Amino acid sequence: APARIAVTGLAVMGSNLARNLARHGYRVAVHNRSNARTKALVEEHGHEGDFVPAETLEELVASLQTPRQIIIMVKAGGPTDAVIDELVPLLEPGDMVIDGGNAHYADTRRREANLRDAGLHFVGAGISGGEEGALNGPSIMPGGSAESYRHLGPVLEDIAAKVDDVPCCVHVGPDGAGHFVKMVHNGIEYADMQLIAESYDLLRRVGGMTPTEIAEVFRGWNSGDLESYLVEITAEVLGHFDPETGVPLVDVIADEAEQKGTGRWTVQEALELGVPVTGIAEAVFARSLSGRAGQREAARDAFGATDVFASDRLAGGLVEDVRQALYASKVVAYAQGFDQMRAASAEYGWDLDLGAMATIWRGGCIIRARFLDRIREAYDKNPELASLLVDDYFRDAVKSAEAAWRRVVVGAVEAGVPAPGFVSALAYYDALRSERLPASLVQGLRDFFGAHTYRRTDREGSFHTLWSGDRSQVDA
Ligand code: NDP
């Protein structure tokens, strides 16, 4: 019998996805550039389901039922284009090519347009959850045509993570929408991790707590509003001791954070769209700063190693204050990420259902959290929500956290412990709800040096002041 679906690219992600499909009863054709991986997969896991190994792409294509569905799981970028170029001449109109790699959404838009011209469906599907998720149920964010989703949706929903029996997979929108949403997911993941790291740093350096004690705190937080995969694994990492030295592992891990680039993409795209994703940007820059070893050393030499300054701001109730600051800052980071998806949706005509994006992220992926149910409810109530922050539930949550949040920010500043995520989240909140912003002065300055004109609060039109003349106002 022909295979139902195919996977090409059998490194860790591809082989786990193929096994997930096979375990769900699909006959899966499998292929890899170097045949050794294909052989190894079938030898080690052939008993788990129905695999059809193929040595060449021709064989892979020939083994499939039509319309064909072929998932590409190779290194993102050039390798993905190489595989597509090799595959396309072998396919027939109506066939579907699914890219499950971490592609940039602009590449996905380009590939989708090219394949559409050839009568093929190209589906850029963001897949989150790492190797564990690929095997046991990832969060899947497929873009592409509605028609392709009619064929593919049932299979993808079958192998996706489930929360309350609801699959963490919906058709996101046309062309690059799926990979865009995956990108924002990763950006939010950066912000989430930065806020968690700042919480740890404050508890450790201001509160004088040990990693083991802080692990306990996170374990406790994981049974409340903050319940999430990242908070859960924070307790695991902080509670782990290095078997070699016997000290907490976190103390022997080099403090220079690396990045593969999806956080950077998120910020770059936010700059293009003009959406302030300050939480994600601070997180990306915090990683960059941590990696500048030479500058850090020079600064330590110049200023002396950092002491924590005394601050009585956080003397009482530090743990609870930090919990509230973490929660409120996290609401801001998600609000910004959802703003970015809404802006892209308008820009590219994707018609994204933001509540559904929260549903996809409830399970399988790295930012899975209880919190996402609240986000879905917020958008279910009002799909046109101006900001997640103004939804009744989040407004009340942020307002009740506000006093603690301010204490943490002031306390961190007084103590000299960097908390860029908390500080900028609070500044965003304060800016958003300000009656008047000093942007009026910025406009005045722009008009002074560049005749860039300004609008007035009391009447329509554009105006310019003759700054180097008699300073009268003229219509612009
Ligand atoms: P890698 O990104 O390490 O890629 C290795 C695979 O790509 C191998 O199958 C390799 O074939 C193939 N490959 C590389 N170059 C070419 C080429 N020019 N032509 C054909 N095949 C090529 O694998 P992963 O499994 O880690 O990831 C796969 C995709 O999934 C990537 O896009 C990744 O970003 C994404 N992803 C990864 C996650 C993770 O947690 N690792 C999570 C979510 C997405 P060969 O064996 O012949 O070298």
Short mmCIF file of C-alpha atoms and ligand atoms in Angstrom, two decimals:
data_model
loop_
_atom_site.label_atom_id
_atom_site.label_comp_id
_atom_site.label_asym_id
_atom_site.label_seq_id
_atom_site.Cartn_x
_atom_site.Cartn_y
_atom_site.Cartn_z
CA ALA A 1 0.00 0.00 0.00
CA PRO A 2 1.19 3.55 -0.62
CA ALA A 3 2.44 5.57 2.34
CA ARG A 4 0.12 8.21 3.81
CA ILE A 5 2.79 10.85 4.44
CA ALA A 6 6.57 11.28 4.16
CA VAL A 7 9.37 12.81 6.21
CA THR A 8 12.69 13.79 4.69
CA GLY A 9 15.49 14.84 7.03
CA LEU A 10 15.89 12.31 9.81
CA ALA A 11 18.09 14.05 12.37
CA VAL A 12 16.62 14.27 15.86
CA MET A 13 13.51 16.30 14.94
CA GLY A 14 12.63 14.48 11.72
CA SER A 15 13.07 10.98 13.09
CA ASN A 16 11.04 11.76 16.19
CA LEU A 17 8.26 13.30 14.09
CA ALA A 18 8.26 10.23 11.83
CA ARG A 19 8.04 7.97 14.88
CA ASN A 20 5.19 10.09 16.26
CA LEU A 21 3.31 9.66 12.94
CA ALA A 22 4.01 5.92 12.86
CA ARG A 23 2.88 5.49 16.46
CA HIS A 24 -0.42 7.11 15.45
CA GLY A 25 -0.92 4.44 12.81
CA TYR A 26 0.18 6.33 9.70
CA ARG A 27 2.25 4.53 7.11
CA VAL A 28 5.27 6.88 6.92
CA ALA A 29 7.78 7.06 4.11
CA VAL A 30 11.17 8.15 5.46
CA HIS A 31 14.22 9.56 3.72
CA ASN A 32 17.46 11.28 4.59
CA ARG A 33 20.24 12.67 2.39
CA SER A 34 22.69 10.19 3.87
CA ASN A 35 21.01 6.81 3.98
CA ALA A 36 22.66 5.75 7.26
CA ARG A 37 20.13 7.78 9.28
CA THR A 38 17.20 6.16 7.44
CA LYS A 39 18.60 2.71 8.13
CA ALA A 40 19.25 3.51 11.78
CA LEU A 41 15.69 4.80 12.26
CA VAL A 42 14.12 1.69 10.79
CA GLU A 43 16.48 -0.66 12.63
CA GLU A 44 15.99 0.97 16.02
CA HIS A 45 12.35 1.95 15.82
CA GLY A 46 10.85 -0.05 12.95
CA HIS A 47 8.79 -2.05 15.42
CA GLU A 48 6.95 1.08 16.58
CA GLY A 49 4.91 1.38 13.39
CA ASP A 50 4.76 1.22 9.64
CA PHE A 51 7.84 2.81 8.03
CA VAL A 52 8.65 2.80 4.32
CA PRO A 53 12.37 3.57 3.94
CA ALA A 54 13.45 5.33 0.74
CA GLU A 55 17.03 5.77 -0.44
CA THR A 56 16.27 8.57 -2.86
CA LEU A 57 13.70 11.36 -3.11
CA GLU A 58 12.39 9.67 -6.29
CA GLU A 59 11.68 6.53 -4.28
CA LEU A 60 10.11 8.59 -1.51
CA VAL A 61 7.78 10.37 -3.93
CA ALA A 62 6.87 7.11 -5.68
CA SER A 63 5.89 5.48 -2.39
CA LEU A 64 3.22 8.06 -1.53
CA GLN A 65 -0.52 8.21 -2.07
CA THR A 66 -1.73 11.32 -3.93
CA PRO A 67 -2.03 14.15 -3.30
CA ARG A 68 1.38 13.69 -1.73
CA GLN A 69 2.32 15.13 1.65
CA ILE A 70 6.03 15.49 2.31
CA ILE A 71 7.43 16.99 5.50
CA ILE A 72 10.91 18.49 5.24
CA MET A 73 12.87 18.52 8.53
CA VAL A 74 16.34 19.63 7.50
CA LYS A 75 18.61 22.44 8.59
CA ALA A 76 16.87 25.77 7.99
CA GLY A 77 18.05 28.12 5.23
CA GLY A 78 20.03 26.89 2.21
CA PRO A 79 19.51 23.17 2.92
CA THR A 80 15.72 23.64 2.90
CA ASP A 81 15.90 25.36 -0.51
CA ALA A 82 18.18 22.59 -1.80
CA VAL A 83 15.68 19.91 -0.81
CA ILE A 84 12.73 21.88 -2.25
CA ASP A 85 14.58 22.36 -5.55
CA GLU A 86 15.25 18.66 -5.78
CA LEU A 87 11.72 17.72 -4.81
CA VAL A 88 9.62 20.05 -6.95
CA PRO A 89 10.36 18.45 -10.37
CA LEU A 90 9.24 15.11 -8.93
CA LEU A 91 5.83 16.36 -7.79
CA GLU A 92 2.43 16.87 -9.42
CA PRO A 93 -0.07 19.72 -9.04
CA GLY A 94 -1.97 19.43 -5.75
CA ASP A 95 0.92 17.84 -3.85
CA MET A 96 1.89 19.39 -0.51
CA VAL A 97 5.34 20.24 0.76
CA ILE A 98 5.53 20.97 4.48
CA ASP A 99 8.56 22.71 5.96
CA GLY A 100 8.69 21.88 9.67
CA GLY A 101 12.07 23.55 10.22
CA ASN A 102 12.73 26.89 11.87
CA ALA A 103 12.43 28.95 8.70
CA HIS A 104 12.26 32.73 8.62
CA TYR A 105 8.69 33.62 7.65
CA ALA A 106 9.92 35.77 4.75
CA ASP A 107 11.62 32.68 3.27
CA THR A 108 8.38 30.80 3.74
CA ARG A 109 6.43 33.52 1.92
CA ARG A 110 8.90 33.35 -0.97
CA ARG A 111 8.80 29.53 -1.15
CA GLU A 112 5.02 29.44 -0.90
CA ALA A 113 4.67 31.88 -3.80
CA ASN A 114 7.13 29.90 -5.94
CA LEU A 115 5.45 26.56 -5.31
CA ARG A 116 1.99 28.04 -5.80
CA ASP A 117 3.11 29.05 -9.30
CA ALA A 118 3.92 25.36 -9.91
CA GLY A 119 0.47 24.28 -8.66
CA LEU A 120 1.89 22.93 -5.40
CA HIS A 121 0.94 23.71 -1.81
CA PHE A 122 3.73 24.88 0.44
CA VAL A 123 3.03 24.78 4.15
CA GLY A 124 5.45 26.49 6.51
CA ALA A 125 4.72 24.83 9.82
CA GLY A 126 6.28 26.10 13.02
CA ILE A 127 6.95 23.18 15.33
CA SER A 128 7.81 23.73 18.98
CA GLY A 129 8.68 21.40 21.79
CA GLY A 130 12.14 20.21 20.84
CA GLU A 131 12.89 16.56 20.32
CA GLU A 132 10.67 15.45 23.19
CA GLY A 133 7.71 17.35 21.71
CA ALA A 134 8.32 16.03 18.20
CA LEU A 135 8.05 12.50 19.54
CA ASN A 136 5.25 12.82 22.08
CA GLY A 137 3.20 15.74 20.80
CA PRO A 138 4.53 19.12 19.72
CA SER A 139 2.74 22.41 19.37
CA ILE A 140 2.23 22.88 15.61
CA MET A 141 1.68 26.20 13.82
CA PRO A 142 0.93 25.48 10.15
CA GLY A 143 0.54 28.22 7.56
CA GLY A 144 -0.29 27.80 3.89
CA SER A 145 -3.56 27.45 1.99
CA ALA A 146 -6.85 26.49 3.61
CA GLU A 147 -7.08 23.67 1.09
CA SER A 148 -3.79 22.16 2.21
CA TYR A 149 -5.02 22.28 5.80
CA ARG A 150 -8.13 20.31 4.89
CA HIS A 151 -5.84 17.43 3.88
CA LEU A 152 -3.12 17.90 6.46
CA GLY A 153 -4.98 19.25 9.46
CA PRO A 154 -6.39 15.94 10.69
CA VAL A 155 -2.94 14.30 10.63
CA LEU A 156 -1.18 17.22 12.31
CA GLU A 157 -3.90 17.56 14.95
CA ASP A 158 -3.59 13.84 15.59
CA ILE A 159 0.13 13.98 16.40
CA ALA A 160 0.07 17.37 18.19
CA ALA A 161 0.03 17.83 21.95
CA LYS A 162 -3.45 17.85 23.52
CA VAL A 163 -4.74 19.91 26.41
CA ASP A 164 -8.22 18.91 27.63
CA ASP A 165 -8.44 16.84 24.43
CA VAL A 166 -7.97 19.98 22.32
CA PRO A 167 -5.04 19.68 19.90
CA CYS A 168 -2.31 22.32 20.08
CA CYS A 169 -2.56 22.86 16.33
CA VAL A 170 -4.81 25.05 14.19
CA HIS A 171 -4.49 26.50 10.72
CA VAL A 172 -2.71 29.75 11.53
CA GLY A 173 -3.19 31.57 8.23
CA PRO A 174 -1.84 31.87 4.67
CA ASP A 175 1.78 31.64 3.47
CA GLY A 176 4.28 32.62 6.20
CA ALA A 177 1.78 33.07 9.05
CA GLY A 178 2.73 29.80 10.77
CA HIS A 179 6.44 30.52 10.84
CA PHE A 180 5.76 34.11 11.94
CA VAL A 181 3.73 32.89 14.90
CA LYS A 182 6.45 30.37 15.74
CA MET A 183 8.98 33.20 15.65
CA VAL A 184 6.93 35.30 18.09
CA HIS A 185 6.55 32.24 20.30
CA ASN A 186 10.33 32.04 20.49
CA GLY A 187 10.59 35.77 21.17
CA ILE A 188 8.14 35.47 24.06
CA GLU A 189 10.16 32.48 25.27
CA TYR A 190 13.25 34.74 25.43
CA ALA A 191 11.34 37.35 27.47
CA ASP A 192 9.88 34.72 29.78
CA MET A 193 13.32 33.24 30.48
CA GLN A 194 14.87 36.67 31.09
CA LEU A 195 12.17 37.55 33.64
CA ILE A 196 12.67 34.20 35.38
CA ALA A 197 16.43 34.79 35.43
CA GLU A 198 15.98 38.27 36.94
CA SER A 199 13.68 36.82 39.62
CA TYR A 200 16.33 34.26 40.50
CA ASP A 201 19.06 36.92 40.60
CA LEU A 202 17.07 39.14 42.99
CA LEU A 203 16.19 36.27 45.31
CA ARG A 204 19.81 35.19 45.31
CA ARG A 205 21.68 38.49 45.56
CA VAL A 206 19.20 40.68 47.41
CA GLY A 207 17.45 37.93 49.35
CA GLY A 208 20.61 35.93 50.08
CA MET A 209 18.82 32.66 49.24
CA THR A 210 20.59 29.53 47.98
CA PRO A 211 19.78 27.93 44.62
CA THR A 212 18.15 25.06 46.50
CA GLU A 213 15.91 27.47 48.39
CA ILE A 214 15.06 29.32 45.20
CA ALA A 215 14.26 26.00 43.49
CA GLU A 216 11.68 25.47 46.26
CA VAL A 217 10.22 28.93 45.64
CA PHE A 218 9.79 28.18 41.92
CA ARG A 219 8.26 24.81 42.74
CA GLY A 220 5.71 26.65 44.86
CA TRP A 221 5.05 29.24 42.16
CA ASN A 222 4.38 26.42 39.73
CA SER A 223 1.20 25.55 41.58
CA GLY A 224 -0.30 29.05 41.12
CA ASP A 225 -0.89 31.63 38.38
CA LEU A 226 2.68 31.18 37.15
CA GLU A 227 2.26 27.47 36.47
CA SER A 228 4.26 26.79 33.31
CA TYR A 229 6.87 24.54 31.80
CA LEU A 230 9.63 27.16 32.16
CA VAL A 231 8.90 27.75 35.87
CA GLU A 232 8.79 23.98 36.40
CA ILE A 233 12.18 23.37 34.77
CA THR A 234 13.68 26.39 36.56
CA ALA A 235 13.12 24.46 39.80
CA GLU A 236 14.81 21.43 38.20
CA VAL A 237 17.88 23.34 37.03
CA LEU A 238 18.31 25.33 40.26
CA GLY A 239 17.90 22.20 42.35
CA HIS A 240 20.57 20.28 40.46
CA PHE A 241 24.07 19.79 41.89
CA ASP A 242 27.15 19.29 39.74
CA PRO A 243 28.32 15.72 40.36
CA GLU A 244 31.96 16.71 39.73
CA THR A 245 32.29 19.60 42.16
CA GLY A 246 29.30 19.10 44.41
CA VAL A 247 28.16 22.72 44.01
CA PRO A 248 24.86 23.87 42.46
CA LEU A 249 25.21 23.38 38.71
CA VAL A 250 24.04 26.96 38.04
CA ASP A 251 27.25 28.15 39.75
CA VAL A 252 29.54 26.32 37.34
CA ILE A 253 27.66 27.09 34.13
CA ALA A 254 29.39 29.94 32.25
CA ASP A 255 27.21 33.07 32.50
CA GLU A 256 27.25 33.91 28.79
CA ALA A 257 23.90 33.16 27.13
CA GLU A 258 23.89 32.06 23.52
CA GLN A 259 21.17 32.40 20.91
CA LYS A 260 20.24 30.79 17.65
CA GLY A 261 18.58 33.94 16.32
CA THR A 262 14.79 33.61 16.50
CA GLY A 263 14.61 36.19 19.30
CA ARG A 264 16.65 38.55 17.17
CA TRP A 265 14.32 37.93 14.20
CA THR A 266 11.32 38.79 16.38
CA VAL A 267 12.84 42.11 17.37
CA GLN A 268 13.97 42.91 13.82
CA GLU A 269 10.45 42.29 12.53
CA ALA A 270 8.94 44.29 15.38
CA LEU A 271 11.15 47.22 14.39
CA GLU A 272 9.89 46.93 10.81
CA LEU A 273 6.27 46.80 11.97
CA GLY A 274 6.77 49.59 14.54
CA VAL A 275 5.55 47.44 17.43
CA PRO A 276 7.26 48.04 20.79
CA VAL A 277 8.29 44.57 21.97
CA THR A 278 10.51 45.97 24.69
CA GLY A 279 10.42 42.81 26.81
CA ILE A 280 11.71 40.62 23.99
CA ALA A 281 14.30 43.23 22.97
CA GLU A 282 15.62 43.52 26.55
CA ALA A 283 15.91 39.74 26.70
CA VAL A 284 17.85 39.55 23.44
CA PHE A 285 20.15 42.38 24.51
CA ALA A 286 20.65 40.87 27.97
CA ARG A 287 21.97 37.73 26.27
CA SER A 288 24.22 39.83 24.03
CA LEU A 289 25.55 41.76 27.02
CA SER A 290 26.27 38.56 28.94
CA GLY A 291 28.41 37.37 26.05
CA ARG A 292 30.63 40.46 25.95
CA ALA A 293 33.24 38.98 28.21
CA GLY A 294 35.95 41.52 27.43
CA GLN A 295 33.78 44.52 28.18
CA ARG A 296 32.44 42.94 31.33
CA GLU A 297 35.97 42.32 32.57
CA ALA A 298 37.06 45.86 31.71
CA ALA A 299 34.05 47.28 33.55
CA ARG A 300 34.70 45.11 36.61
CA ASP A 301 38.30 46.35 36.62
CA ALA A 302 37.25 49.97 36.21
CA PHE A 303 34.40 50.04 38.73
CA GLY A 304 35.24 47.22 41.09
CA ALA A 305 33.32 43.99 41.25
CA THR A 306 29.64 44.50 41.92
CA ASP A 307 28.55 44.64 45.52
CA VAL A 308 24.89 44.59 46.26
CA PHE A 309 24.00 47.91 47.83
CA ALA A 310 21.78 47.95 50.86
CA SER A 311 18.12 48.54 50.09
CA ASP A 312 15.39 48.20 52.65
CA ARG A 313 12.78 48.50 49.94
CA LEU A 314 12.67 44.74 49.62
CA ALA A 315 13.24 43.85 53.26
CA GLY A 316 9.84 42.36 53.89
CA GLY A 317 8.09 39.93 51.56
CA LEU A 318 10.74 39.78 48.86
CA VAL A 319 9.60 36.43 47.50
CA GLU A 320 5.98 37.50 47.12
CA ASP A 321 6.96 40.89 45.66
CA VAL A 322 9.17 39.20 43.06
CA ARG A 323 6.40 36.74 42.20
CA GLN A 324 4.04 39.61 41.52
CA ALA A 325 6.63 41.55 39.52
CA LEU A 326 7.31 38.43 37.47
CA TYR A 327 3.63 37.92 36.77
CA ALA A 328 2.95 41.53 35.80
CA SER A 329 6.08 41.74 33.61
CA LYS A 330 5.11 38.51 31.95
CA VAL A 331 1.65 39.89 31.11
CA VAL A 332 3.41 42.87 29.47
CA ALA A 333 5.73 40.62 27.44
CA TYR A 334 2.82 38.54 26.15
CA ALA A 335 0.74 41.64 25.45
CA GLN A 336 3.59 42.93 23.30
CA GLY A 337 4.02 39.61 21.46
CA PHE A 338 0.30 39.46 20.71
CA ASP A 339 0.43 43.06 19.48
CA GLN A 340 3.15 42.03 17.07
CA MET A 341 1.07 39.16 15.70
CA ARG A 342 -1.90 41.48 15.27
CA ALA A 343 0.23 44.03 13.41
CA ALA A 344 1.68 41.36 11.09
CA SER A 345 -1.80 39.97 10.50
CA ALA A 346 -2.97 43.40 9.31
CA GLU A 347 0.20 43.97 7.26
CA TYR A 348 0.06 40.64 5.42
CA GLY A 349 -3.71 40.06 5.42
CA TRP A 350 -3.47 36.88 7.51
CA ASP A 351 -6.65 37.36 9.55
CA LEU A 352 -5.02 35.71 12.58
CA ASP A 353 -7.30 34.47 15.35
CA LEU A 354 -5.23 35.55 18.36
CA GLY A 355 -7.22 33.47 20.84
CA ALA A 356 -6.44 30.39 18.76
CA MET A 357 -2.72 31.17 18.96
CA ALA A 358 -2.98 31.00 22.75
CA THR A 359 -4.74 27.65 22.35
CA ILE A 360 -1.90 26.26 20.22
CA TRP A 361 0.63 27.27 22.86
CA ARG A 362 -1.19 25.69 25.81
CA GLY A 363 0.68 22.43 25.36
CA GLY A 364 3.67 20.90 23.63
CA CYS A 365 5.73 24.05 23.31
CA ILE A 366 8.28 25.75 25.54
CA ILE A 367 6.03 28.60 26.73
CA ARG A 368 3.14 26.29 27.61
CA ALA A 369 1.41 27.71 30.66
CA ARG A 370 -1.84 27.92 32.57
CA PHE A 371 -1.79 31.63 31.81
CA LEU A 372 -2.56 30.94 28.13
CA ASP A 373 -6.11 29.86 29.00
CA ARG A 374 -6.64 33.40 30.31
CA ILE A 375 -5.29 34.87 27.08
CA ARG A 376 -7.60 32.71 25.02
CA GLU A 377 -10.56 33.76 27.18
CA ALA A 378 -9.59 37.42 26.77
CA TYR A 379 -9.62 37.19 22.97
CA ASP A 380 -12.74 35.01 22.96
CA LYS A 381 -14.53 37.77 24.85
CA ASN A 382 -13.16 40.50 22.60
CA PRO A 383 -11.23 39.63 19.43
CA GLU A 384 -10.55 43.35 18.91
CA LEU A 385 -8.91 43.86 22.31
CA ALA A 386 -6.67 46.95 22.09
CA SER A 387 -4.09 45.26 24.32
CA LEU A 388 -4.05 42.17 26.46
CA LEU A 389 -3.37 44.53 29.37
CA VAL A 390 -6.84 46.08 29.18
CA ASP A 391 -8.74 42.82 29.36
CA ASP A 392 -10.61 42.79 32.72
CA TYR A 393 -8.72 39.81 34.08
CA PHE A 394 -5.24 41.03 33.15
CA ARG A 395 -6.04 44.63 34.12
CA ASP A 396 -7.01 43.47 37.62
CA ALA A 397 -4.00 41.16 37.84
CA VAL A 398 -1.56 43.90 36.87
CA LYS A 399 -3.21 46.49 39.12
CA SER A 400 -3.06 44.23 42.12
CA ALA A 401 0.61 43.46 41.38
CA GLU A 402 1.52 47.08 40.75
CA ALA A 403 2.72 48.10 44.23
CA ALA A 404 4.95 45.00 44.57
CA TRP A 405 6.20 45.48 41.00
CA ARG A 406 7.29 49.06 41.79
CA ARG A 407 9.00 47.96 45.00
CA VAL A 408 10.95 45.32 43.08
CA VAL A 409 12.01 47.75 40.37
CA VAL A 410 13.05 50.46 42.85
CA GLY A 411 14.71 47.86 45.08
CA ALA A 412 16.65 46.33 42.18
CA VAL A 413 17.84 49.78 41.11
CA GLU A 414 18.87 50.68 44.69
CA ALA A 415 20.62 47.36 45.17
CA GLY A 416 22.43 47.63 41.84
CA VAL A 417 21.10 44.33 40.54
CA PRO A 418 20.23 44.62 36.84
CA ALA A 419 16.60 43.86 36.10
CA PRO A 420 16.09 45.23 32.57
CA GLY A 421 13.04 43.04 31.94
CA PHE A 422 11.17 44.21 35.05
CA VAL A 423 12.22 47.83 34.62
CA SER A 424 11.26 48.11 30.97
CA ALA A 425 7.98 46.23 31.45
CA LEU A 426 6.99 48.71 34.15
CA ALA A 427 8.05 51.65 31.97
CA TYR A 428 5.90 50.27 29.14
CA TYR A 429 2.90 49.97 31.44
CA ASP A 430 3.43 53.49 32.77
CA ALA A 431 3.84 54.91 29.27
CA LEU A 432 0.79 53.16 27.89
CA ARG A 433 -1.51 54.50 30.60
CA SER A 434 -0.05 58.05 30.70
CA GLU A 435 -2.47 60.87 29.98
CA ARG A 436 0.26 62.82 28.16
CA LEU A 437 3.59 61.56 26.86
CA PRO A 438 6.64 63.75 26.25
CA ALA A 439 6.36 62.71 22.60
CA SER A 440 4.87 66.20 22.24
CA LEU A 441 8.30 67.65 23.03
CA VAL A 442 9.94 65.21 20.61
CA GLN A 443 7.60 66.47 17.89
CA GLY A 444 8.46 70.06 18.82
CA LEU A 445 12.17 69.34 18.50
CA ARG A 446 11.70 67.57 15.17
CA ASP A 447 9.81 70.56 13.89
CA PHE A 448 12.53 72.92 15.14
CA PHE A 449 15.51 71.27 13.47
CA GLY A 450 13.89 69.57 10.50
CA ALA A 451 10.56 71.30 9.83
CA HIS A 452 8.98 67.88 10.29
CA THR A 453 5.65 69.50 11.34
CA TYR A 454 3.30 68.54 14.17
CA ARG A 455 -0.38 67.97 14.77
CA ARG A 456 -2.31 69.82 17.48
CA THR A 457 -4.57 68.50 20.21
CA ASP A 458 -7.23 71.13 19.57
CA ARG A 459 -7.73 71.09 15.81
CA GLU A 460 -7.12 69.13 12.64
CA GLY A 461 -4.21 69.68 10.28
CA SER A 462 -0.42 69.76 10.19
CA PHE A 463 1.51 72.74 11.44
CA HIS A 464 4.99 74.19 11.43
CA THR A 465 6.43 76.95 13.59
CA LEU A 466 8.77 79.39 11.87
CA TRP A 467 11.47 78.76 14.49
CA SER A 468 14.17 80.82 12.80
CA GLY A 469 11.75 83.51 11.71
CA ASP A 470 9.13 85.30 13.76
CA ARG A 471 8.05 82.01 15.42
CA SER A 472 4.53 82.27 14.09
CA GLN A 473 2.67 79.09 13.19
CA VAL A 474 1.87 78.20 9.60
CA ASP A 475 -0.24 75.45 8.04
CA ALA A 476 2.03 72.74 6.69
P1 NDP B 1 19.54 19.81 11.99
O1 NDP B 1 19.05 21.20 11.97
O2 NDP B 1 20.77 19.51 12.75
O3 NDP B 1 19.74 19.31 10.47
C1 NDP B 1 20.24 18.04 10.16
C2 NDP B 1 19.46 17.43 9.04
O4 NDP B 1 19.48 18.26 7.88
C3 NDP B 1 20.03 16.08 8.63
O5 NDP B 1 18.96 15.23 8.29
C4 NDP B 1 20.85 16.46 7.41
O6 NDP B 1 21.07 15.39 6.53
C5 NDP B 1 19.94 17.47 6.77
N1 NDP B 1 20.61 18.32 5.79
C6 NDP B 1 21.51 19.29 6.04
N2 NDP B 1 21.90 19.87 4.88
C7 NDP B 1 21.22 19.25 3.88
C8 NDP B 1 21.16 19.41 2.48
N3 NDP B 1 21.88 20.36 1.86
N4 NDP B 1 20.36 18.58 1.76
C9 NDP B 1 19.62 17.65 2.38
N5 NDP B 1 19.62 17.47 3.71
C10 NDP B 1 20.40 18.25 4.46
O7 NDP B 1 18.37 18.82 12.49
P2 NDP B 1 17.31 18.96 13.66
O8 NDP B 1 16.58 17.67 13.67
O9 NDP B 1 17.91 19.47 14.92
O10 NDP B 1 16.32 20.11 13.16
C11 NDP B 1 15.61 20.02 11.95
C12 NDP B 1 14.84 21.29 11.74
O11 NDP B 1 13.91 21.46 12.80
C13 NDP B 1 15.71 22.54 11.73
O12 NDP B 1 15.18 23.47 10.83
C14 NDP B 1 15.55 23.07 13.15
O13 NDP B 1 15.78 24.46 13.23
C15 NDP B 1 14.11 22.72 13.43
N6 NDP B 1 13.73 22.60 14.83
C16 NDP B 1 14.57 22.05 15.73
C17 NDP B 1 14.23 21.95 17.06
C18 NDP B 1 15.14 21.31 18.01
O14 NDP B 1 14.81 21.30 19.21
N7 NDP B 1 16.27 20.74 17.58
C19 NDP B 1 12.92 22.42 17.54
C20 NDP B 1 12.08 22.90 16.51
C21 NDP B 1 12.49 23.00 15.22
P3 NDP B 1 22.41 14.47 6.69
O15 NDP B 1 22.07 13.48 7.76
O16 NDP B 1 22.57 13.84 5.37
O17 NDP B 1 23.52 15.39 7.08
#
